[in-house]
Amino acid sequence: MFPRINLELAAWAAGLVYLAAIDPHAGLPSFCVFKLAGFSGCPGCGLGTSISLLLHGELRESLHHHWLGLPALVLLVARIIKLTKLQFRYE
């Protein structure tokens, strides 16, 4: 009766909901493994903040944090749509 929930779909959707719900200016703690290990210059740092800013309608500031934020958001939404179609297709 109920299909199994695709964990990848749930993770991506929950991640975008989280990024849309938080205040991108709040300065929340980083989850970056490289930064936590003491390295600097991680190529992904700022990507989550960039996507969060996009979801709040702040394009210019988003591009300032990470220029790949917009393409990453487009890819994530496309992946969520594809997984949703696969999850709920009827044979």
PDB file of C-alpha atoms in Angstrom:
ATOM      1  CA  MET A   1       0.000   0.000   0.000  1.00  0.00           C
ATOM      2  CA  PHE A   2       2.725   2.493   0.961  1.00  0.00           C
ATOM      3  CA  PRO A   3       5.865   2.538  -1.198  1.00  0.00           C
ATOM      4  CA  ARG A   4       9.261   2.477   0.433  1.00  0.00           C
ATOM      5  CA  ILE A   5      10.647   5.930   0.951  1.00  0.00           C
ATOM      6  CA  ASN A   6      13.724   6.650  -1.131  1.00  0.00           C
ATOM      7  CA  LEU A   7      16.370   7.789   1.374  1.00  0.00           C
ATOM      8  CA  GLU A   8      18.214   9.876  -1.212  1.00  0.00           C
ATOM      9  CA  LEU A   9      15.004  11.732  -2.034  1.00  0.00           C
ATOM     10  CA  ALA A  10      14.279  12.302   1.650  1.00  0.00           C
ATOM     11  CA  ALA A  11      17.826  13.542   2.329  1.00  0.00           C
ATOM     12  CA  TRP A  12      17.925  16.038  -0.560  1.00  0.00           C
ATOM     13  CA  ALA A  13      14.423  17.329   0.167  1.00  0.00           C
ATOM     14  CA  ALA A  14      15.127  17.662   3.900  1.00  0.00           C
ATOM     15  CA  GLY A  15      18.379  19.477   3.149  1.00  0.00           C
ATOM     16  CA  LEU A  16      16.658  22.044   0.949  1.00  0.00           C
ATOM     17  CA  VAL A  17      13.850  22.509   3.472  1.00  0.00           C
ATOM     18  CA  TYR A  18      16.482  23.083   6.173  1.00  0.00           C
ATOM     19  CA  LEU A  19      18.357  25.621   4.019  1.00  0.00           C
ATOM     20  CA  ALA A  20      15.093  27.412   3.255  1.00  0.00           C
ATOM     21  CA  ALA A  21      14.087  27.495   6.935  1.00  0.00           C
ATOM     22  CA  ILE A  22      17.314  28.812   8.472  1.00  0.00           C
ATOM     23  CA  ASP A  23      18.491  32.399   8.573  1.00  0.00           C
ATOM     24  CA  PRO A  24      21.529  32.456   6.249  1.00  0.00           C
ATOM     25  CA  HIS A  25      22.903  35.481   8.135  1.00  0.00           C
ATOM     26  CA  ALA A  26      22.813  33.764  11.538  1.00  0.00           C
ATOM     27  CA  GLY A  27      26.376  32.428  11.332  1.00  0.00           C
ATOM     28  CA  LEU A  28      25.472  28.852  12.226  1.00  0.00           C
ATOM     29  CA  PRO A  29      28.285  26.362  12.920  1.00  0.00           C
ATOM     30  CA  SER A  30      29.959  24.774   9.918  1.00  0.00           C
ATOM     31  CA  PHE A  31      29.623  21.088   9.052  1.00  0.00           C
ATOM     32  CA  CYS A  32      32.695  21.194   6.803  1.00  0.00           C
ATOM     33  CA  VAL A  33      34.997  18.289   7.605  1.00  0.00           C
ATOM     34  CA  PHE A  34      38.015  20.141   6.215  1.00  0.00           C
ATOM     35  CA  LYS A  35      37.345  23.237   8.322  1.00  0.00           C
ATOM     36  CA  LEU A  36      36.770  21.105  11.434  1.00  0.00           C
ATOM     37  CA  ALA A  37      40.100  19.352  10.745  1.00  0.00           C
ATOM     38  CA  GLY A  38      41.878  22.722  10.622  1.00  0.00           C
ATOM     39  CA  PHE A  39      42.345  23.042   6.854  1.00  0.00           C
ATOM     40  CA  SER A  40      41.482  26.208   4.986  1.00  0.00           C
ATOM     41  CA  GLY A  41      40.435  26.721   1.414  1.00  0.00           C
ATOM     42  CA  CYS A  42      37.769  24.039   1.113  1.00  0.00           C
ATOM     43  CA  PRO A  43      36.206  24.323  -2.378  1.00  0.00           C
ATOM     44  CA  GLY A  44      32.726  23.599  -1.006  1.00  0.00           C
ATOM     45  CA  CYS A  45      32.694  26.064   1.876  1.00  0.00           C
ATOM     46  CA  GLY A  46      29.969  28.626   1.439  1.00  0.00           C
ATOM     47  CA  LEU A  47      27.889  26.450  -0.890  1.00  0.00           C
ATOM     48  CA  GLY A  48      25.169  25.770   1.683  1.00  0.00           C
ATOM     49  CA  THR A  49      25.012  29.430   2.616  1.00  0.00           C
ATOM     50  CA  SER A  50      24.853  30.344  -1.065  1.00  0.00           C
ATOM     51  CA  ILE A  51      21.904  27.999  -1.652  1.00  0.00           C
ATOM     52  CA  SER A  52      20.163  29.265   1.484  1.00  0.00           C
ATOM     53  CA  LEU A  53      20.574  32.854   0.300  1.00  0.00           C
ATOM     54  CA  LEU A  54      19.131  31.891  -3.086  1.00  0.00           C
ATOM     55  CA  LEU A  55      16.121  30.309  -1.410  1.00  0.00           C
ATOM     56  CA  HIS A  56      15.631  33.596   0.442  1.00  0.00           C
ATOM     57  CA  GLY A  57      15.802  35.589  -2.813  1.00  0.00           C
ATOM     58  CA  GLU A  58      19.241  37.137  -2.298  1.00  0.00           C
ATOM     59  CA  LEU A  59      20.947  36.371  -5.625  1.00  0.00           C
ATOM     60  CA  ARG A  60      23.808  38.886  -5.432  1.00  0.00           C
ATOM     61  CA  GLU A  61      24.838  37.863  -1.917  1.00  0.00           C
ATOM     62  CA  SER A  62      24.484  34.192  -2.885  1.00  0.00           C
ATOM     63  CA  LEU A  63      26.913  34.616  -5.769  1.00  0.00           C
ATOM     64  CA  HIS A  64      29.314  36.380  -3.387  1.00  0.00           C
ATOM     65  CA  HIS A  65      29.388  33.365  -1.033  1.00  0.00           C
ATOM     66  CA  HIS A  66      29.839  30.711  -3.730  1.00  0.00           C
ATOM     67  CA  TRP A  67      29.391  31.035  -7.469  1.00  0.00           C
ATOM     68  CA  LEU A  68      28.238  27.405  -7.812  1.00  0.00           C
ATOM     69  CA  GLY A  69      25.220  27.916  -5.544  1.00  0.00           C
ATOM     70  CA  LEU A  70      22.781  28.541  -8.399  1.00  0.00           C
ATOM     71  CA  PRO A  71      23.885  25.564 -10.539  1.00  0.00           C
ATOM     72  CA  ALA A  72      23.903  23.335  -7.448  1.00  0.00           C
ATOM     73  CA  LEU A  73      20.353  24.370  -6.548  1.00  0.00           C
ATOM     74  CA  VAL A  74      19.158  23.689 -10.102  1.00  0.00           C
ATOM     75  CA  LEU A  75      20.789  20.236 -10.047  1.00  0.00           C
ATOM     76  CA  LEU A  76      19.335  19.400  -6.636  1.00  0.00           C
ATOM     77  CA  VAL A  77      15.818  20.409  -7.667  1.00  0.00           C
ATOM     78  CA  ALA A  78      16.156  18.395 -10.896  1.00  0.00           C
ATOM     79  CA  ARG A  79      17.340  15.359  -8.908  1.00  0.00           C
ATOM     80  CA  ILE A  80      14.470  15.698  -6.440  1.00  0.00           C
ATOM     81  CA  ILE A  81      11.972  15.870  -9.320  1.00  0.00           C
ATOM     82  CA  LYS A  82      13.491  12.793 -10.980  1.00  0.00           C
ATOM     83  CA  LEU A  83      13.500  10.790  -7.739  1.00  0.00           C
ATOM     84  CA  THR A  84       9.929  11.872  -6.981  1.00  0.00           C
ATOM     85  CA  LYS A  85       8.777  10.660 -10.390  1.00  0.00           C
ATOM     86  CA  LEU A  86      10.544   7.330  -9.837  1.00  0.00           C
ATOM     87  CA  GLN A  87       9.131   7.044  -6.309  1.00  0.00           C
ATOM     88  CA  PHE A  88       5.531   7.570  -7.315  1.00  0.00           C
ATOM     89  CA  ARG A  89       5.360   6.045 -10.788  1.00  0.00           C
ATOM     90  CA  TYR A  90       2.648   3.529 -11.363  1.00  0.00           C
ATOM     91  CA  GLU A  91       3.282   0.445 -13.430  1.00  0.00           C
TER      92      GLU A  91
END
